[in-house]
mmCIF file of N, CA and C in Angstrom:
data_model
loop_
_atom_site.group_PDB
_atom_site.id
_atom_site.type_symbol
_atom_site.label_atom_id
_atom_site.label_comp_id
_atom_site.label_asym_id
_atom_site.label_seq_id
_atom_site.Cartn_x
_atom_site.Cartn_y
_atom_site.Cartn_z
ATOM 1 N N UNK A 1 125.748 122.792 67.276
ATOM 2 C CA UNK A 1 127.076 122.232 67.425
ATOM 3 C C UNK A 1 128.110 123.348 67.506
ATOM 4 N N UNK A 2 127.920 124.420 66.753
ATOM 5 C CA UNK A 2 128.858 125.534 66.778
ATOM 6 C C UNK A 2 128.953 126.119 68.174
ATOM 7 N N UNK A 3 127.807 126.233 68.864
ATOM 8 C CA UNK A 3 127.794 126.771 70.218
ATOM 9 C C UNK A 3 128.609 125.880 71.150
ATOM 10 N N UNK A 4 128.474 124.549 71.015
ATOM 11 C CA UNK A 4 129.228 123.629 71.860
ATOM 12 C C UNK A 4 130.717 123.733 71.575
ATOM 13 N N UNK A 5 131.072 123.881 70.320
ATOM 14 C CA UNK A 5 132.485 124.014 69.972
ATOM 15 C C UNK A 5 133.018 125.310 70.550
ATOM 16 N N UNK A 6 132.235 126.378 70.503
ATOM 17 C CA UNK A 6 132.653 127.661 71.058
ATOM 18 C C UNK A 6 132.865 127.551 72.564
ATOM 19 N N UNK A 7 131.951 126.909 73.257
ATOM 20 C CA UNK A 7 132.078 126.728 74.706
ATOM 21 C C UNK A 7 133.297 125.878 75.005
ATOM 22 N N UNK A 8 133.480 124.809 74.260
ATOM 23 C CA UNK A 8 134.640 123.941 74.462
ATOM 24 C C UNK A 8 135.929 124.704 74.184
ATOM 25 N N UNK A 9 135.940 125.510 73.149
ATOM 26 C CA UNK A 9 137.129 126.286 72.815
ATOM 27 C C UNK A 9 137.486 127.250 73.937
ATOM 28 N N UNK A 10 136.466 127.903 74.498
ATOM 29 C CA UNK A 10 136.715 128.823 75.606
ATOM 30 C C UNK A 10 137.261 128.061 76.804
ATOM 31 N N UNK A 11 136.651 126.914 77.089
ATOM 32 C CA UNK A 11 137.065 126.065 78.199
ATOM 33 C C UNK A 11 138.540 125.665 78.038
ATOM 34 N N UNK A 12 138.913 125.281 76.855
ATOM 35 C CA UNK A 12 140.287 124.855 76.601
ATOM 36 C C UNK A 12 141.243 126.049 76.550
ATOM 37 N N UNK A 13 140.741 127.223 76.138
ATOM 38 C CA UNK A 13 141.570 128.424 76.123
ATOM 39 C C UNK A 13 142.065 128.738 77.534
ATOM 40 N N UNK A 14 141.181 128.505 78.512
ATOM 41 C CA UNK A 14 141.565 128.757 79.904
ATOM 42 C C UNK A 14 142.720 127.863 80.345
ATOM 43 N N UNK A 15 142.827 126.733 79.698
ATOM 44 C CA UNK A 15 143.864 125.771 80.075
ATOM 45 C C UNK A 15 145.176 125.988 79.351
ATOM 46 N N UNK A 16 145.162 126.786 78.324
ATOM 47 C CA UNK A 16 146.344 126.942 77.468
ATOM 48 C C UNK A 16 147.625 127.226 78.237
ATOM 49 N N UNK A 17 147.614 128.128 79.217
ATOM 50 C CA UNK A 17 148.882 128.408 79.908
ATOM 51 C C UNK A 17 149.488 127.172 80.570
ATOM 52 N N UNK A 18 148.658 126.248 80.983
ATOM 53 C CA UNK A 18 149.181 125.056 81.646
ATOM 54 C C UNK A 18 149.860 124.109 80.667
ATOM 55 N N UNK A 19 149.381 124.112 79.443
ATOM 56 C CA UNK A 19 149.927 123.195 78.461
ATOM 57 C C UNK A 19 151.035 123.820 77.621
ATOM 58 N N UNK A 20 151.137 125.124 77.630
ATOM 59 C CA UNK A 20 152.096 125.788 76.761
ATOM 60 C C UNK A 20 153.467 125.926 77.399
ATOM 61 N N UNK A 21 153.566 125.570 78.654
ATOM 62 C CA UNK A 21 154.873 125.579 79.293
ATOM 63 C C UNK A 21 155.633 124.330 78.861
ATOM 64 N N UNK A 22 156.956 124.396 78.878
ATOM 65 C CA UNK A 22 157.711 123.210 78.481
ATOM 66 C C UNK A 22 157.281 122.000 79.307
ATOM 67 N N UNK A 23 157.124 120.887 78.651
ATOM 68 C CA UNK A 23 156.675 119.694 79.334
ATOM 69 C C UNK A 23 157.509 118.502 78.899
ATOM 70 N N UNK A 24 157.488 117.473 79.708
ATOM 71 C CA UNK A 24 158.276 116.303 79.360
ATOM 72 C C UNK A 24 157.756 115.629 78.083
ATOM 73 N N UNK A 25 158.619 114.861 77.469
ATOM 74 C CA UNK A 25 158.227 114.152 76.247
ATOM 75 C C UNK A 25 157.000 113.298 76.534
ATOM 76 N N UNK A 26 156.083 113.280 75.593
ATOM 77 C CA UNK A 26 154.877 112.479 75.743
ATOM 78 C C UNK A 26 153.730 113.237 76.378
ATOM 79 N N UNK A 27 153.974 114.430 76.897
ATOM 80 C CA UNK A 27 152.894 115.207 77.501
ATOM 81 C C UNK A 27 151.943 115.678 76.411
ATOM 82 N N UNK A 28 150.709 115.835 76.782
ATOM 83 C CA UNK A 28 149.686 116.243 75.844
ATOM 84 C C UNK A 28 149.583 117.750 75.817
ATOM 85 N N UNK A 29 149.489 118.323 74.640
ATOM 86 C CA UNK A 29 149.322 119.764 74.518
ATOM 87 C C UNK A 29 147.840 120.100 74.496
ATOM 88 N N UNK A 30 147.523 121.341 74.811
ATOM 89 C CA UNK A 30 146.137 121.793 74.785
ATOM 90 C C UNK A 30 145.560 121.664 73.378
ATOM 91 N N UNK A 31 146.395 121.888 72.390
ATOM 92 C CA UNK A 31 145.937 121.777 71.001
ATOM 93 C C UNK A 31 145.494 120.352 70.682
ATOM 94 N N UNK A 32 146.246 119.386 71.181
ATOM 95 C CA UNK A 32 145.896 117.984 70.953
ATOM 96 C C UNK A 32 144.610 117.608 71.684
ATOM 97 N N UNK A 33 144.494 118.038 72.938
ATOM 98 C CA UNK A 33 143.293 117.731 73.722
ATOM 99 C C UNK A 33 142.074 118.369 73.064
ATOM 100 N N UNK A 34 142.215 119.629 72.692
ATOM 101 C CA UNK A 34 141.116 120.354 72.051
ATOM 102 C C UNK A 34 140.674 119.660 70.766
ATOM 103 N N UNK A 35 141.639 119.289 69.940
ATOM 104 C CA UNK A 35 141.316 118.637 68.669
ATOM 105 C C UNK A 35 140.600 117.308 68.900
ATOM 106 N N UNK A 36 141.072 116.551 69.869
ATOM 107 C CA UNK A 36 140.430 115.257 70.156
ATOM 108 C C UNK A 36 138.995 115.462 70.652
ATOM 109 N N UNK A 37 138.814 116.411 71.561
ATOM 110 C CA UNK A 37 137.481 116.624 72.131
ATOM 111 C C UNK A 37 136.508 117.156 71.076
ATOM 112 N N UNK A 38 136.965 118.038 70.236
ATOM 113 C CA UNK A 38 136.099 118.561 69.169
ATOM 114 C C UNK A 38 135.735 117.455 68.192
ATOM 115 N N UNK A 39 136.686 116.613 67.854
ATOM 116 C CA UNK A 39 136.430 115.525 66.904
ATOM 117 C C UNK A 39 135.402 114.527 67.437
ATOM 118 N N UNK A 40 135.316 114.389 68.747
ATOM 119 C CA UNK A 40 134.383 113.424 69.355
ATOM 120 C C UNK A 40 132.954 113.963 69.461
ATOM 121 N N UNK A 41 132.756 115.250 69.386
ATOM 122 C CA UNK A 41 131.444 115.852 69.648
ATOM 123 C C UNK A 41 130.320 115.227 68.829
ATOM 124 N N UNK A 42 130.460 115.062 67.521
ATOM 125 C CA UNK A 42 129.333 114.490 66.760
ATOM 126 C C UNK A 42 128.941 113.092 67.241
ATOM 127 N N UNK A 43 129.914 112.247 67.506
ATOM 128 C CA UNK A 43 129.608 110.885 67.961
ATOM 129 C C UNK A 43 128.988 110.913 69.354
ATOM 130 N N UNK A 44 129.541 111.724 70.233
ATOM 131 C CA UNK A 44 129.004 111.816 71.592
ATOM 132 C C UNK A 44 127.565 112.336 71.559
ATOM 133 N N UNK A 45 127.319 113.364 70.770
ATOM 134 C CA UNK A 45 125.951 113.896 70.676
ATOM 135 C C UNK A 45 124.990 112.856 70.118
ATOM 136 N N UNK A 46 125.442 112.091 69.143
ATOM 137 C CA UNK A 46 124.595 111.045 68.577
ATOM 138 C C UNK A 46 124.251 109.993 69.636
ATOM 139 N N UNK A 47 125.240 109.579 70.408
ATOM 140 C CA UNK A 47 125.007 108.584 71.463
ATOM 141 C C UNK A 47 124.096 109.147 72.554
ATOM 142 N N UNK A 48 124.246 110.425 72.862
ATOM 143 C CA UNK A 48 123.365 111.057 73.856
ATOM 144 C C UNK A 48 121.931 111.119 73.329
ATOM 145 N N UNK A 49 121.793 111.508 72.067
ATOM 146 C CA UNK A 49 120.456 111.630 71.481
ATOM 147 C C UNK A 49 119.740 110.291 71.389
ATOM 148 N N UNK A 50 120.514 109.214 71.274
ATOM 149 C CA UNK A 50 119.932 107.869 71.215
ATOM 150 C C UNK A 50 119.680 107.296 72.607
ATOM 151 N N UNK A 51 120.098 108.010 73.647
ATOM 152 C CA UNK A 51 119.892 107.540 75.012
ATOM 153 C C UNK A 51 120.872 106.463 75.445
ATOM 154 N N UNK A 52 121.949 106.286 74.688
ATOM 155 C CA UNK A 52 122.938 105.254 75.016
ATOM 156 C C UNK A 52 123.848 105.717 76.140
ATOM 157 N N UNK A 53 124.191 106.995 76.136
ATOM 158 C CA UNK A 53 125.032 107.558 77.191
ATOM 159 C C UNK A 53 124.355 108.788 77.780
ATOM 160 N N UNK A 54 124.804 109.147 78.965
ATOM 161 C CA UNK A 54 124.329 110.361 79.615
ATOM 162 C C UNK A 54 125.495 111.035 80.307
ATOM 163 N N UNK A 55 125.202 112.178 80.863
ATOM 164 C CA UNK A 55 126.211 112.949 81.595
ATOM 165 C C UNK A 55 125.993 112.708 83.084
ATOM 166 N N UNK A 56 126.995 112.141 83.755
ATOM 167 C CA UNK A 56 126.808 111.899 85.179
ATOM 168 C C UNK A 56 127.085 113.163 85.995
ATOM 169 N N UNK A 57 126.861 113.073 87.291
ATOM 170 C CA UNK A 57 126.987 114.263 88.148
ATOM 171 C C UNK A 57 128.432 114.594 88.525
ATOM 172 N N UNK A 58 129.392 113.860 87.927
ATOM 173 C CA UNK A 58 130.812 114.131 88.165
ATOM 174 C C UNK A 58 131.480 114.767 86.941
ATOM 175 N N UNK A 59 130.683 115.021 85.900
ATOM 176 C CA UNK A 59 131.219 115.651 84.699
ATOM 177 C C UNK A 59 131.783 114.664 83.692
ATOM 178 N N UNK A 60 131.338 113.414 83.786
ATOM 179 C CA UNK A 60 131.823 112.385 82.863
ATOM 180 C C UNK A 60 130.657 111.724 82.144
ATOM 181 N N UNK A 61 130.988 111.084 81.030
ATOM 182 C CA UNK A 61 129.994 110.341 80.271
ATOM 183 C C UNK A 61 129.822 108.969 80.913
ATOM 184 N N UNK A 62 128.595 108.489 80.870
ATOM 185 C CA UNK A 62 128.304 107.184 81.459
ATOM 186 C C UNK A 62 127.248 106.492 80.596
ATOM 187 N N UNK A 63 127.370 105.179 80.467
ATOM 188 C CA UNK A 63 126.389 104.423 79.685
ATOM 189 C C UNK A 63 125.066 104.358 80.421
ATOM 190 N N UNK A 64 124.001 104.508 79.675
ATOM 191 C CA UNK A 64 122.643 104.436 80.225
ATOM 192 C C UNK A 64 121.924 103.181 79.759
ATOM 193 N N UNK A 65 122.551 102.441 78.870
ATOM 194 C CA UNK A 65 121.949 101.208 78.364
ATOM 195 C C UNK A 65 123.007 100.110 78.449
ATOM 196 N N UNK A 66 122.612 98.912 78.144
ATOM 197 C CA UNK A 66 123.552 97.797 78.159
ATOM 198 C C UNK A 66 124.514 97.825 76.991
ATOM 199 N N UNK A 67 124.197 98.603 75.993
ATOM 200 C CA UNK A 67 125.038 98.698 74.807
ATOM 201 C C UNK A 67 126.265 99.569 75.091
ATOM 202 N N UNK A 68 127.428 99.004 74.933
ATOM 203 C CA UNK A 68 128.674 99.753 75.193
ATOM 204 C C UNK A 68 129.360 100.124 73.880
ATOM 205 N N UNK A 69 128.571 100.621 72.948
ATOM 206 C CA UNK A 69 129.139 101.024 71.665
ATOM 207 C C UNK A 69 130.094 102.191 71.879
ATOM 208 N N UNK A 70 131.116 102.256 71.052
ATOM 209 C CA UNK A 70 132.090 103.356 71.087
ATOM 210 C C UNK A 70 132.778 103.468 72.457
ATOM 211 N N UNK A 71 132.997 102.355 73.121
ATOM 212 C CA UNK A 71 133.566 102.415 74.472
ATOM 213 C C UNK A 71 134.955 103.060 74.493
ATOM 214 N N UNK A 72 135.773 102.800 73.482
ATOM 215 C CA UNK A 72 137.105 103.426 73.459
ATOM 216 C C UNK A 72 136.978 104.945 73.372
ATOM 217 N N UNK A 73 136.034 105.396 72.563
ATOM 218 C CA UNK A 73 135.821 106.843 72.416
ATOM 219 C C UNK A 73 135.337 107.448 73.737
ATOM 220 N N UNK A 74 134.415 106.775 74.394
ATOM 221 C CA UNK A 74 133.893 107.282 75.672
ATOM 222 C C UNK A 74 135.008 107.295 76.724
ATOM 223 N N UNK A 75 135.784 106.229 76.769
ATOM 224 C CA UNK A 75 136.898 106.176 77.732
ATOM 225 C C UNK A 75 137.909 107.294 77.455
ATOM 226 N N UNK A 76 138.190 107.531 76.182
ATOM 227 C CA UNK A 76 139.144 108.586 75.813
ATOM 228 C C UNK A 76 138.604 109.967 76.181
ATOM 229 N N UNK A 77 137.314 110.178 75.942
ATOM 230 C CA UNK A 77 136.705 111.465 76.298
ATOM 231 C C UNK A 77 136.759 111.683 77.809
ATOM 232 N N UNK A 78 136.419 110.653 78.561
ATOM 233 C CA UNK A 78 136.463 110.789 80.023
ATOM 234 C C UNK A 78 137.886 111.011 80.517
ATOM 235 N N UNK A 79 138.870 110.385 79.890
ATOM 236 C CA UNK A 79 140.272 110.598 80.281
ATOM 237 C C UNK A 79 140.682 112.046 80.010
ATOM 238 N N UNK A 80 140.270 112.582 78.867
ATOM 239 C CA UNK A 80 140.589 113.988 78.568
ATOM 240 C C UNK A 80 139.865 114.934 79.522
ATOM 241 N N UNK A 81 138.622 114.617 79.830
ATOM 242 C CA UNK A 81 137.895 115.461 80.794
ATOM 243 C C UNK A 81 138.597 115.440 82.150
ATOM 244 N N UNK A 82 139.044 114.265 82.583
ATOM 245 C CA UNK A 82 139.746 114.166 83.870
ATOM 246 C C UNK A 82 141.006 115.023 83.845
ATOM 247 N N UNK A 83 141.720 115.011 82.735
ATOM 248 C CA UNK A 83 142.918 115.840 82.597
ATOM 249 C C UNK A 83 142.558 117.323 82.706
ATOM 250 N N UNK A 84 141.522 117.716 82.005
ATOM 251 C CA UNK A 84 141.073 119.120 82.030
ATOM 252 C C UNK A 84 140.649 119.515 83.449
ATOM 253 N N UNK A 85 139.918 118.652 84.134
ATOM 254 C CA UNK A 85 139.465 118.963 85.498
ATOM 255 C C UNK A 85 140.656 119.092 86.451
ATOM 256 N N UNK A 86 141.678 118.254 86.255
ATOM 257 C CA UNK A 86 142.872 118.348 87.112
ATOM 258 C C UNK A 86 143.574 119.685 86.906
ATOM 259 N N UNK A 87 143.708 120.076 85.655
ATOM 260 C CA UNK A 87 144.409 121.330 85.342
ATOM 261 C C UNK A 87 143.628 122.530 85.873
ATOM 262 N N UNK A 88 142.332 122.540 85.655
ATOM 263 C CA UNK A 88 141.516 123.653 86.157
ATOM 264 C C UNK A 88 141.535 123.669 87.682
ATOM 265 N N UNK A 89 141.425 122.505 88.287
ATOM 266 C CA UNK A 89 141.460 122.413 89.744
ATOM 267 C C UNK A 89 142.745 122.967 90.313
ATOM 268 N N UNK A 90 143.852 122.648 89.666
ATOM 269 C CA UNK A 90 145.146 123.155 90.118
ATOM 270 C C UNK A 90 145.176 124.674 90.030
ATOM 271 N N UNK A 91 144.655 125.203 88.948
ATOM 272 C CA UNK A 91 144.648 126.654 88.742
ATOM 273 C C UNK A 91 143.750 127.358 89.752
ATOM 274 N N UNK A 92 142.612 126.741 90.076
ATOM 275 C CA UNK A 92 141.620 127.377 90.951
ATOM 276 C C UNK A 92 141.782 126.987 92.420
ATOM 277 N N UNK A 93 142.685 126.079 92.704
ATOM 278 C CA UNK A 93 142.842 125.616 94.084
ATOM 279 C C UNK A 93 141.668 124.760 94.530
ATOM 280 N N UNK A 94 141.071 124.065 93.592
ATOM 281 C CA UNK A 94 139.919 123.203 93.881
ATOM 282 C C UNK A 94 140.271 121.766 93.496
ATOM 283 N N UNK A 95 139.532 120.853 94.028
ATOM 284 C CA UNK A 95 139.780 119.459 93.660
ATOM 285 C C UNK A 95 139.240 119.200 92.253
ATOM 286 N N UNK A 96 139.840 118.254 91.546
ATOM 287 C CA UNK A 96 139.301 117.878 90.235
ATOM 288 C C UNK A 96 137.841 117.415 90.343
ATOM 289 N N UNK A 97 137.503 116.761 91.435
ATOM 290 C CA UNK A 97 136.123 116.289 91.611
ATOM 291 C C UNK A 97 135.149 117.466 91.663
ATOM 292 N N UNK A 98 135.534 118.525 92.375
ATOM 293 C CA UNK A 98 134.666 119.697 92.460
ATOM 294 C C UNK A 98 134.530 120.362 91.086
ATOM 295 N N UNK A 99 135.626 120.443 90.354
ATOM 296 C CA UNK A 99 135.577 121.023 89.004
ATOM 297 C C UNK A 99 134.634 120.193 88.127
ATOM 298 N N UNK A 100 134.736 118.877 88.219
ATOM 299 C CA UNK A 100 133.863 118.002 87.436
ATOM 300 C C UNK A 100 132.399 118.163 87.815
ATOM 301 N N UNK A 101 132.133 118.299 89.097
ATOM 302 C CA UNK A 101 130.745 118.492 89.542
ATOM 303 C C UNK A 101 130.178 119.809 89.025
ATOM 304 N N UNK A 102 131.009 120.843 89.056
ATOM 305 C CA UNK A 102 130.565 122.145 88.519
ATOM 306 C C UNK A 102 130.294 122.043 87.017
ATOM 307 N N UNK A 103 131.179 121.348 86.333
ATOM 308 C CA UNK A 103 131.020 121.179 84.884
ATOM 309 C C UNK A 103 129.758 120.370 84.587
ATOM 310 N N UNK A 104 129.486 119.365 85.405
ATOM 311 C CA UNK A 104 128.285 118.540 85.205
ATOM 312 C C UNK A 104 127.028 119.404 85.278
ATOM 313 N N UNK A 105 126.997 120.329 86.210
ATOM 314 C CA UNK A 105 125.844 121.223 86.328
ATOM 315 C C UNK A 105 125.697 122.096 85.091
ATOM 316 N N UNK A 106 126.826 122.597 84.571
ATOM 317 C CA UNK A 106 126.772 123.415 83.350
ATOM 318 C C UNK A 106 126.259 122.595 82.174
ATOM 319 N N UNK A 107 126.782 121.400 82.044
ATOM 320 C CA UNK A 107 126.381 120.531 80.929
ATOM 321 C C UNK A 107 124.893 120.222 81.014
ATOM 322 N N UNK A 108 124.413 119.914 82.210
ATOM 323 C CA UNK A 108 122.991 119.586 82.381
ATOM 324 C C UNK A 108 122.110 120.790 82.051
ATOM 325 N N UNK A 109 122.553 121.957 82.470
ATOM 326 C CA UNK A 109 121.777 123.179 82.198
ATOM 327 C C UNK A 109 121.655 123.432 80.697
ATOM 328 N N UNK A 110 122.729 123.179 79.972
ATOM 329 C CA UNK A 110 122.755 123.460 78.539
ATOM 330 C C UNK A 110 122.346 122.262 77.680
ATOM 331 N N UNK A 111 122.130 121.130 78.317
ATOM 332 C CA UNK A 111 121.818 119.909 77.585
ATOM 333 C C UNK A 111 120.491 119.968 76.849
ATOM 334 N N UNK A 112 120.385 119.112 75.866
ATOM 335 C CA UNK A 112 119.185 119.071 75.030
ATOM 336 C C UNK A 112 118.109 118.200 75.657
ATOM 337 N N UNK A 113 116.875 118.516 75.297
ATOM 338 C CA UNK A 113 115.755 117.676 75.692
ATOM 339 C C UNK A 113 115.957 116.285 75.090
ATOM 340 N N UNK A 114 115.591 115.285 75.874
ATOM 341 C CA UNK A 114 115.716 113.903 75.412
ATOM 342 C C UNK A 114 117.019 113.244 75.826
ATOM 343 N N UNK A 115 117.951 114.016 76.364
ATOM 344 C CA UNK A 115 119.227 113.452 76.800
ATOM 345 C C UNK A 115 119.179 113.179 78.309
ATOM 346 N N UNK A 116 120.038 112.250 78.734
ATOM 347 C CA UNK A 116 120.075 111.812 80.132
ATOM 348 C C UNK A 116 121.123 112.572 80.940
ATOM 349 N N UNK A 117 120.711 112.921 82.173
ATOM 350 C CA UNK A 117 121.603 113.615 83.104
ATOM 351 C C UNK A 117 121.393 113.032 84.502
ATOM 352 N N UNK A 118 122.452 113.057 85.272
ATOM 353 C CA UNK A 118 122.371 112.533 86.630
ATOM 354 C C UNK A 118 122.278 113.689 87.621
ATOM 355 N N UNK A 119 121.345 113.585 88.540
ATOM 356 C CA UNK A 119 121.189 114.603 89.580
ATOM 357 C C UNK A 119 122.267 114.416 90.642
ATOM 358 N N UNK A 120 122.405 115.395 91.511
ATOM 359 C CA UNK A 120 123.388 115.332 92.597
ATOM 360 C C UNK A 120 123.144 114.143 93.520
ATOM 361 N N UNK A 121 121.874 113.728 93.648
ATOM 362 C CA UNK A 121 121.563 112.589 94.529
ATOM 363 C C UNK A 121 121.814 111.238 93.864
ATOM 364 N N UNK A 122 122.258 111.252 92.623
ATOM 365 C CA UNK A 122 122.583 110.015 91.913
ATOM 366 C C UNK A 122 121.477 109.494 91.008
ATOM 367 N N UNK A 123 120.283 110.042 91.122
ATOM 368 C CA UNK A 123 119.195 109.595 90.253
ATOM 369 C C UNK A 123 119.354 110.217 88.862
ATOM 370 N N UNK A 124 118.812 109.538 87.878
ATOM 371 C CA UNK A 124 118.914 109.990 86.488
ATOM 372 C C UNK A 124 117.578 110.523 86.008
ATOM 373 N N UNK A 125 117.627 111.469 85.104
ATOM 374 C CA UNK A 125 116.409 111.986 84.485
ATOM 375 C C UNK A 125 116.684 112.282 83.019
ATOM 376 N N UNK A 126 115.618 112.168 82.248
ATOM 377 C CA UNK A 126 115.682 112.506 80.831
ATOM 378 C C UNK A 126 115.127 113.916 80.707
ATOM 379 N N UNK A 127 115.952 114.817 80.211
ATOM 380 C CA UNK A 127 115.550 116.221 80.141
ATOM 381 C C UNK A 127 114.379 116.390 79.184
ATOM 382 N N UNK A 128 113.393 117.162 79.626
ATOM 383 C CA UNK A 128 112.217 117.384 78.764
ATOM 384 C C UNK A 128 112.175 118.811 78.281
#
């Protein structure tokens, strides 16, 4: 878990300049996004380990079973990921979709055995 937090921290560090500029009221700061994403890690990992959710090929969480437990948490995580992908895309001159696809590949590479991942062709596999 420490390694995942470190990777997430680095990922969010890259975004800091975008969030540290003055922003309109109600805008989310990098500190808030980081705190929310870190707080979700244990629950997300538990759901992944149980095979309830997987990582799709767009860099988002997706249900793999009919059970939609923790749906608000999953929706919130995906919303934060979309925000992060938009910010990185803007910085790199890439589309958020491309950033998400790149992130999906990283997540799949580092993912644990027994968890679900979606291939580029849309098929799913359980990592062994």
